Each structure stands twice: as structure tokens, then as C-alpha cells.
XYZ file of C-alpha atoms in Angstrom:
420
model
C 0.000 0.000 0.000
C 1.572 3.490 -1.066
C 2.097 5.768 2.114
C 0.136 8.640 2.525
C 2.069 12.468 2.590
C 0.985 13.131 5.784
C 0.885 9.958 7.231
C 2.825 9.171 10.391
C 5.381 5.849 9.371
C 4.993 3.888 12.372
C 3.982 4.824 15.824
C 6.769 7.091 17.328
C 8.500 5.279 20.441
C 12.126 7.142 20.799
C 11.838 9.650 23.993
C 14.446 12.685 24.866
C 12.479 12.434 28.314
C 12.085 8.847 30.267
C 8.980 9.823 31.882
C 7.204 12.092 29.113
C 5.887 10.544 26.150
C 7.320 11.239 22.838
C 7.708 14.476 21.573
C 6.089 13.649 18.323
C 3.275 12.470 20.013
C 3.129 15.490 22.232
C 3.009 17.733 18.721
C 0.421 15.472 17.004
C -1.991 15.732 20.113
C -2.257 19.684 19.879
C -2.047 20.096 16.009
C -3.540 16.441 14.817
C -5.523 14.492 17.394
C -6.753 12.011 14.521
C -3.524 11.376 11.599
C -3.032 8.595 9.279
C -0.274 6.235 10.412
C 0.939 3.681 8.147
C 1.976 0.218 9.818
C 5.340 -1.779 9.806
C 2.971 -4.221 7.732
C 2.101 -2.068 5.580
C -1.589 -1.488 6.589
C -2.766 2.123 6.550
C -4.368 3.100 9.370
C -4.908 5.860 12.199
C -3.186 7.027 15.359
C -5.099 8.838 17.751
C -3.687 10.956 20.120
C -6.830 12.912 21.424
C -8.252 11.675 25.262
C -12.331 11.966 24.290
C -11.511 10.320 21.192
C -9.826 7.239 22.633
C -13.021 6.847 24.925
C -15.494 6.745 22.299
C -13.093 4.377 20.747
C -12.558 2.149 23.453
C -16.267 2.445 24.341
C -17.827 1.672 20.543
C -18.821 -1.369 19.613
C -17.970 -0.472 16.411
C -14.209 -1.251 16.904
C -12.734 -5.160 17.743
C -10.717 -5.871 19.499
C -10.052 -9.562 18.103
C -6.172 -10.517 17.710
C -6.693 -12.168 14.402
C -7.654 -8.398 12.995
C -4.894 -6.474 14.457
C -2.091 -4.531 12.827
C 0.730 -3.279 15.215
C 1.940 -0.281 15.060
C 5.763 -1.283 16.146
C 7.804 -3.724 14.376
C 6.813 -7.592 15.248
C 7.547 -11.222 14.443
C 3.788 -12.187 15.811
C 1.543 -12.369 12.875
C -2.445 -11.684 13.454
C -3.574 -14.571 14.920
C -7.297 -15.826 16.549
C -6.893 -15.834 20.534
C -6.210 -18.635 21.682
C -9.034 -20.142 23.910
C -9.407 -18.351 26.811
C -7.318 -15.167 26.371
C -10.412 -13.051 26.017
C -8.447 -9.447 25.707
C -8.152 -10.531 21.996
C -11.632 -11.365 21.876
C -15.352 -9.659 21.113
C -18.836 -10.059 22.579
C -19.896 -13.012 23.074
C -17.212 -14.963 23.597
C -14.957 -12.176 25.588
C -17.966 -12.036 27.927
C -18.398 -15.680 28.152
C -14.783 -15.580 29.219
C -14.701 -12.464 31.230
C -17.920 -12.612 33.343
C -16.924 -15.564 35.745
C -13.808 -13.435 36.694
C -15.471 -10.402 37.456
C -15.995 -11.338 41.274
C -12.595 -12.317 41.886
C -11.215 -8.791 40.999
C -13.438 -6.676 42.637
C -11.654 -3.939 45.438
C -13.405 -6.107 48.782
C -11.160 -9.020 46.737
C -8.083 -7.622 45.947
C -8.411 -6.220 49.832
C -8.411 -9.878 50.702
C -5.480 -10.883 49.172
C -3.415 -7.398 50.520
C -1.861 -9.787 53.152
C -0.331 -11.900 51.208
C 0.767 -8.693 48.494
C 2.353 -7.696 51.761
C 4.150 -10.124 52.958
C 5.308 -10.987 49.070
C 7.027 -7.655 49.238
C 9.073 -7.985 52.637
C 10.464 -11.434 51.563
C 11.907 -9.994 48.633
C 12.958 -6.675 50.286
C 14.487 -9.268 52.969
C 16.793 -10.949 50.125
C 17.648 -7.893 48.761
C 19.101 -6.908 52.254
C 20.598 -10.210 52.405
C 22.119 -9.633 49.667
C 23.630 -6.404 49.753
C 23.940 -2.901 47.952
C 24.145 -2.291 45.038
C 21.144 -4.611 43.000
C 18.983 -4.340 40.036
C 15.762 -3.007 41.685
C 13.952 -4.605 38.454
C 15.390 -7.865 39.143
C 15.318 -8.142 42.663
C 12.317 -7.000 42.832
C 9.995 -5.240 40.359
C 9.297 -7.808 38.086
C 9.115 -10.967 40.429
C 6.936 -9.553 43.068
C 3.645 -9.734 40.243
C 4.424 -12.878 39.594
C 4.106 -13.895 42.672
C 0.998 -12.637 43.547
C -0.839 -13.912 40.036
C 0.826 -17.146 41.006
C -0.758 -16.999 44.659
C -3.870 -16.150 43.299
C -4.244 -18.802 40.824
C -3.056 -21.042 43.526
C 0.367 -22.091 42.027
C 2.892 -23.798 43.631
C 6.385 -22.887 45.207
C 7.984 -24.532 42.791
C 5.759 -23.249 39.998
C 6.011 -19.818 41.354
C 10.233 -20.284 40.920
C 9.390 -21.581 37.523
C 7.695 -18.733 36.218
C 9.958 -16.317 37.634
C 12.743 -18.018 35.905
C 10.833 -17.864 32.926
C 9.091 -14.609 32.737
C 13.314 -13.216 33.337
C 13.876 -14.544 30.281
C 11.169 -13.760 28.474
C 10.918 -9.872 29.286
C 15.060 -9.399 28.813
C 15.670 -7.667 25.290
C 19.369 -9.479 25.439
C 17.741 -12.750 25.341
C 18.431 -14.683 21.517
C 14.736 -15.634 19.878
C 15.179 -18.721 20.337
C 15.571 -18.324 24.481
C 12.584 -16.275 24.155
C 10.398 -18.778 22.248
C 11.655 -21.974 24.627
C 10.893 -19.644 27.200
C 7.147 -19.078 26.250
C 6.293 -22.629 25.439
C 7.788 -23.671 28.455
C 5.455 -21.367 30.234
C 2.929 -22.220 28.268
C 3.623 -26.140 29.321
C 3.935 -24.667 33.395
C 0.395 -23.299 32.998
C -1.066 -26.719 31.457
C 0.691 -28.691 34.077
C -1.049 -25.933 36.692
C -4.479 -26.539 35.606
C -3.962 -30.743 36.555
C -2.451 -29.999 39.021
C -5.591 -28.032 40.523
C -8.155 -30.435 39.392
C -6.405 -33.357 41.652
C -5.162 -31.029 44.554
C -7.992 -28.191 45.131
C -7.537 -25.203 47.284
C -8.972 -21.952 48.075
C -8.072 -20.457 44.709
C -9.135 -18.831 41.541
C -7.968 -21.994 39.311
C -9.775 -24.656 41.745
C -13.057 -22.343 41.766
C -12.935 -21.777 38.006
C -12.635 -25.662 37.589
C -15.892 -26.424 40.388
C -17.822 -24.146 38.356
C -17.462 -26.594 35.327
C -18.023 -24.006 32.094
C -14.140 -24.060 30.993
C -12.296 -27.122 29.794
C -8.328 -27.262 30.609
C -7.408 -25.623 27.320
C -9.459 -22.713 28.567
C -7.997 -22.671 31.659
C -5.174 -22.573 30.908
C -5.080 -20.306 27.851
C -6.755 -17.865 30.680
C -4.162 -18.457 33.937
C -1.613 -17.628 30.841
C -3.040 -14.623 29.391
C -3.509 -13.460 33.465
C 0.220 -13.700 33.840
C 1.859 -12.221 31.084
C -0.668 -9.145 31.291
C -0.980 -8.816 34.354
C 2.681 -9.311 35.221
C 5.003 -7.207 32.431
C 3.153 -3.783 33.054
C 2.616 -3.915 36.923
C 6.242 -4.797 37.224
C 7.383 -2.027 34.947
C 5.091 0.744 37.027
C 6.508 -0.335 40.205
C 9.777 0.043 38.397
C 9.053 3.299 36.339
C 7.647 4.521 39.327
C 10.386 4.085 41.630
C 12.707 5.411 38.765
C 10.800 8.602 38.844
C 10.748 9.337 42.616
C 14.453 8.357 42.650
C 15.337 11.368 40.467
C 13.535 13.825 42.266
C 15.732 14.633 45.924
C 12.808 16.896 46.905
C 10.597 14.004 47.296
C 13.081 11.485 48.409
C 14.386 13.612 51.204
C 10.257 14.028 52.467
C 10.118 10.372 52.212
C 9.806 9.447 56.374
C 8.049 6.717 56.504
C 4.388 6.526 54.657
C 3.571 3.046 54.762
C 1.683 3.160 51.397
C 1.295 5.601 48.455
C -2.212 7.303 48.122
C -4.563 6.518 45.741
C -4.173 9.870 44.289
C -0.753 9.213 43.988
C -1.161 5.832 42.356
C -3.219 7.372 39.603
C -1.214 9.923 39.085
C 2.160 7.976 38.579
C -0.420 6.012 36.041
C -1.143 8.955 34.077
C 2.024 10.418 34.010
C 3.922 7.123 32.972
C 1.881 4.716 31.426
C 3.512 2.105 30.838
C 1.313 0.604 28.584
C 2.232 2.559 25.188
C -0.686 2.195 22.821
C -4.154 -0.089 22.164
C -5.683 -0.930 18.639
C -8.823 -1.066 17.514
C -10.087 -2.002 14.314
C -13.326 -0.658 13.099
C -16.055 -3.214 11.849
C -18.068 -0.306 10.051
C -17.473 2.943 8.181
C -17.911 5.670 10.752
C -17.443 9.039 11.545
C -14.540 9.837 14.123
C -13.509 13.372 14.440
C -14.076 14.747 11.283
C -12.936 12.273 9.546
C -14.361 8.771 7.985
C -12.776 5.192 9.229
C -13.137 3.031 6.820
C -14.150 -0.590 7.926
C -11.109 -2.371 8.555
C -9.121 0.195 9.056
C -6.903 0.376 12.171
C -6.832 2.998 14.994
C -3.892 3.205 17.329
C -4.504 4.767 21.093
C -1.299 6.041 22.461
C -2.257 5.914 25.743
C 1.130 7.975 27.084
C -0.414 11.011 24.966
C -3.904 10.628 25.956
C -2.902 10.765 29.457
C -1.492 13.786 28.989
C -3.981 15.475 26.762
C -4.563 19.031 27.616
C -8.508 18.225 26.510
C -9.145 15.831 29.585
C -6.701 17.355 32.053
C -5.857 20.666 33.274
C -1.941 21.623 33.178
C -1.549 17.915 32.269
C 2.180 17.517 32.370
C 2.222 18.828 36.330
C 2.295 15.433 38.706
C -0.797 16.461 41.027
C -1.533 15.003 44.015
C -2.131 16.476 47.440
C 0.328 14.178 49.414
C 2.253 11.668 47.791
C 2.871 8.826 50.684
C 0.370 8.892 53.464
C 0.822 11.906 55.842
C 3.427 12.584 53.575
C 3.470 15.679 51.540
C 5.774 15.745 48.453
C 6.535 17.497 44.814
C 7.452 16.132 41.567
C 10.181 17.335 38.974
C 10.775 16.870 34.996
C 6.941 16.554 35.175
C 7.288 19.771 36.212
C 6.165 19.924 40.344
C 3.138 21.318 41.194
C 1.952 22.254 44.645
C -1.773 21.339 45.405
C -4.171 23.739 46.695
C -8.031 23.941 46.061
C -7.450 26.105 42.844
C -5.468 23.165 41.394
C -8.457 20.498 42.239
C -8.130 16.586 41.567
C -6.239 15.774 38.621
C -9.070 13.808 37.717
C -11.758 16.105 37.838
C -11.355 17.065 34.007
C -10.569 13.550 32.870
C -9.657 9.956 33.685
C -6.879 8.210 32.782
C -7.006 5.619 30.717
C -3.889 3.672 31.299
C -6.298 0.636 31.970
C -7.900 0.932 28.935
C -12.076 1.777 28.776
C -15.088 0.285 28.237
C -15.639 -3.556 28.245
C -11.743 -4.239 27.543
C -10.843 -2.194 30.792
C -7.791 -4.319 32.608
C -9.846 -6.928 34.880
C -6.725 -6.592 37.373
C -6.811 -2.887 37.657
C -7.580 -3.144 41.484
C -4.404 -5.606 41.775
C -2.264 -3.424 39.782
C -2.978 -0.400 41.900
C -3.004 -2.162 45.559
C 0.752 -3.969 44.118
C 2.048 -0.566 43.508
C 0.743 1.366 46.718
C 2.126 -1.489 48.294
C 5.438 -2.581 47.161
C 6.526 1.137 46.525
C 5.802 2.448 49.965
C 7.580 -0.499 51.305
C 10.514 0.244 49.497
C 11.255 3.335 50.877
C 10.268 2.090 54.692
C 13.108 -0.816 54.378
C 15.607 1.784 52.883
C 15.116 5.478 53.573
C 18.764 6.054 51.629
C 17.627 4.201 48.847
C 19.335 5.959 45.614
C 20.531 5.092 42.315
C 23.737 3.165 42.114
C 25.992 5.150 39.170
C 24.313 7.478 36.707
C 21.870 7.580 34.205
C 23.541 6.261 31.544
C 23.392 2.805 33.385
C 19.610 2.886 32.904
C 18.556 1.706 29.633
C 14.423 1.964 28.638
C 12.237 -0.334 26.373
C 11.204 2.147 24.050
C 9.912 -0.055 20.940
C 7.585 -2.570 23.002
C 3.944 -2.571 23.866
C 5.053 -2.103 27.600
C 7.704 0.941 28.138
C 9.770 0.543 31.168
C 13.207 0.025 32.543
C 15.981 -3.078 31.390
C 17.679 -2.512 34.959
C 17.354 -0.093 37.737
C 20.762 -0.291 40.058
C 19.999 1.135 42.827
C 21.938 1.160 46.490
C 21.456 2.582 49.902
């Protein structure tokens, strides 16, 4: 397909900031909300940069969400494949809700407040090894990314040995220096854990989402297991890469840090906020089953549309003085500032950040993230704990020693050294 003039070639990734989105992006939101993008595939499409337009997107049942339709907007090996049974985020009514509608209960915040306990004590045993083991460490390592896989395993009722597994595995899978082939061993292997999961519950029940999933008898072991799977790799990659964006972020700033005294958790507002600001996720596509209208401009059925949710976030349309981090106290009882997103005191002119807008870095609509309440209660958690273990935390050497995952779905960090 011949690229348009105008057209945007490919969705822009490369940042001069780590915790701003693209400056191309920034540009397109002001001047063109809704632009043409043509795809590494070669697929012509759109990219949409505008807040209120990636709600009615994300809200219409006029887009799909289906895997087997997709077109990505960054350079892939995958090719556009159905879902595989039970991964319902790459699925449409009926079948996502089929798939989705059981789950509902489990994620709910009285749920997710159940399970806190264990989120907790998850945290101090690997804030205990990293003490064991001694300054300096890879805060992504040692902690960031294994702590969600913990708690998916725990709530899916996984082994100690599973649990290891996975860990092992998801290392592997999420390090850009691994060959392919690592990478591909590395996913069927998971892929084999997760079957080998699902037996296991069926002959050795417990008080867990797998076992009460398999008494309600509507999903056979393919199912489950194509779900348990799909629960760990998205639930896992971007909650581990906001706990470690996050802590990136506060780790630059010495205003905050040196008002850090002990909050046990972060505030909700806060939460959101470091959501907004970072998203991690870095875009969502829809593809539109109809010719439509969108902004002035007519979508052609089949045609792509690319969210980029780190623009969105920050669109001056939903959110007032939208690159300011806003938040009336950043750790409980514990007032604080943020830089680079420029700081912004917090006074009644100022109001919520979310009274213009939500953020939508957990999607919208039907394909919101079922694990939102996890995600948040993870980060409130293991972040405030961080800073309670080690008050001197700070980064071990200098920037340059931090390398970001610009071209993925999920932006984050490759390492974070840190020492205290």
C-alpha cells in the first residue's frame, strides 16, 4: 500500500524524556488528534492521540478488538492470529464475555483487599533478600518484576515450585538481550507450566481462583489454561514495569526522596497519578467493523486505529496543566513534589487531577484491565515499602546505566541499580 504524505510511518516510540511521552506524540496531540499512520505491515491506518476520542473508541462497539484483525503499530515477528481459547483481551462479545464474566468477582476492590496480606508479605520477603544480599542490585530484578508474579501465582493457587518456575521464565522472556530462540523456549515452556497448573488443581484443590474456576465446570483445561496464561503475562510485564518506572521517577527527584519518612503506602491519588504520568502501557488498537465518523474524519471498515495511551494521558482536553504530577500528598501523611513533570503544589485552585478527565492507562469500556484493582493495591504497596526498608535508597551510578524499552507494547526500565 503506497504511504500517505501526511501519514505518520509507524507509531513514534524514541523519547528525549524517560517519563514524558514522545515528543512527536506530544506535537500530534495539539495540532492532529486524529492522523493517518501507516503500519510496519504495511496497513494504513490511524493514530489517535486525542483523550475523548480514545473513549469513544474504546467504548464503541464499532471497533474489535479480536487478535486475528490487528495490525501493530511497532515492528513484530507475531503475525495476526485468533486468541487462543481463553485469552479473552483478543476477543469480542460473546465470547470475551463468556470468558470475562466468571472473573469479574474475583477482581473486585473487597477481593483484591483480601489478598493485601499476602501482596504484603510478598514484598518484605523480597525486600528481605535484597538486604541479604547487599547494595548495590537491580531493583527490576530483585524485585519489580518478580513480586507480580508472585501474587498472580498466589492467586491462581500455584505452587512454590511453579512460582520459581515462572519467575525463571518470565526473566527470560521480558530481557531484550535474550536470543529468539531463548525467548520462544521460554514461552512454550510457560505455556507447558500453565497446562501442568491446571492438573495440578483439578487433583489437589484449594482456596483459589484456578480450583473455583474448575468447580464451576463451564471451561475445559485448554481454557484454563489459555486464561491463567493470558492473566500472567498481562498482568505481570506492566505492573512490574510501574513499580519500576515509578520508583525510577521518585528516585530522580531529591525533593521528594528527602520528604520520604516513613508513609507506609502511596495514596490513591498518587497511584493514579504515577499512572497517568507514565503509562507504561504505550498504545491499544482497535479495528473498526463499520465505516464511521470519528472526528471529522471517515474510518473506513477495517481500518486500524492506534490509542497512544502515554499522549492521551497527557492530553490538555481531559486534564488541566496535564504535564504537572498532582496530588495532594504523595505517601500517606506525607506531603511531596514532583520534577521533569514539572512539580506542582496542590491547593483547592489546582483540584483533583481527575476532575477534568480519567486516565485511561487501563484501557475503557468492556476491555478495561480486569486486574486494575491488583495493579494499583501492588504498587501502593510494594513502593511504599521500598522506601520504609531503605530510607537512603538511591541510584547506584548514573543515568547512563539505565537503559528503557522504548519499541515494546510495555515501556519501562531493562535494569534499575539502585543502592542505599
Amino acid at each position: 500500500m503506497t504511504v500517505e504524505p501526511d501519514a505518520v510511518d509507524g507509531l513514534p516510540t524514541a523519547r528525549g524524556c524517560p517519563f514524558s511521552p514522545p515528543a512527536e506524540l506530544t506535537e500530534l496531540s495539539a495540532t492532529r488528534p486524529l492522523t493517518r499512520m501507516s503500519y510496519p505491515d504495511g496497513h494504513m491506518g490511524w493514530l489517535v492521540t486525542s483523550h475523548p476520542l480514545a473513549r469513544r473508541i474504546l467504548a464503541s462497539q464499532d471497533f474489535s478488538a479480536r487478535h486475528d484483525l490487528r495490525h501493530s503499530p511497532i515492528p513484530t515477528m507475531l503475525t495476526p492470529t485468533q486468541a487462543p481459547p481463553g485469552a479473552f483481551i483478543g476477543m469480542d462479545p460473546p465470547e470475551h464475555t463468556r470468558y470475562r464474566k466468571p472473573l469479574n468477582q474475583y477482581f473486585t476492590v473487597r477481593r483484591i483487599r483480601q489478598l493485601e496480606p499476602a501482596i504484603e508479605r510478598t514484598t518484605r520477603e523480597h525486600l528481605h533478600a535484597m538486604e541479604e544480599t547487599g547494595a548495590p542490585t537491580d531493583l527490576m530484578r530483585a524485585f519489580a518484576l518478580p513480586i507480580p508474579v508472585a501474587v498472580i501465582s498466589e492467586l491462581l493457587g500455584s505452587t512454590p515450585e511453579i512460582n520459581e518456575e515462572l519467575q525463571r521464565l518470565r526473566a527470560v522472556s521480558m530481557d531484550p538481550k535474550s536470543p529468539a530462540e531463548d525467548v520462544g523456549a521460554s514461552v512454550k515452556a510457560t505455556h507447558e507450566l500453565m497446562q501442568n497448573l491446571v492438573t495440578y488443581k483439578r487433583d489437589n484443590p484449594g482456596d483459589d481462583l484456578l480450583t473455583k474456576l474448575i468447580d464451576d465446570g463451564e471451561l475445559d483445561d485448554a481454557e484454563l489454561t489459555g486464561l491463567a496464561l493470558m492473566m500472567l503475562i498481562a498482568g505481570h510485564e506492566t505492573t512490574a514495569q510501574m513499580i519500576g518506572l515509578s520508583m525510577y521517577y521518585l528516585l530522580r527527584h531529591e525533593e521528594i526522596r528527602d520528604r520520604l519518612t516513613g508513609g507506609p503506602v502511596l495514596t490513591d491519588e498518587a497511584v493514579n497519578e504515577l499512572l497517568r504520568c507514565l503509562s507504561a502501557v504505550q498504545f491499544v488498537t482497535r479495528v473498526a467493523l463499520t465505516d464511521l465518523e470519528l472526528g471529522g474524519v471517515t474510518v473506513r471498515k477495517g481500518e486500524a486505529c492506534t490509542i497512544s495511551l502515554p499522549a492521551v494521558n497527557r492530553d490538555a482536553r481531559a486534564f488541566e496543566e496535564p504535564d504537572l504530577f498532582k496530588t495532594p500528598n504523595l505517601f500517606e501523611a506525607v506531603g511531596g513534589t514532583a520534577g521533569n513533570l514539572q512539580p506542582a503544589g496542590h491547593s483547592p485552585a489546582s483540584g483533583n487531577p481527575s476532575a477534568s478527565g480519567s486516565h485511561l492507562a487501563f484501557g475503557h469500556g468492556i476491555h478495561q484491565c480486569i486486574g486494575h484493582n491488583l495493579a494499583r493495591s501492588e504498587m501502593k504497596i510494594a513502593i511504599g515499602a521500598v522506601w520504609q526498608r531503605f530510607p537512603a535508597l538511591r541510584l547506584a551510578g548514573d543515568d547512563a546505566d539505565i537503559t528503557t524499552r522504548e519499541a515494546f507494547n510495555t515501556y519501562g526500565l531493562d535494569r534499575l541499580p539502585v543502592e542505599w
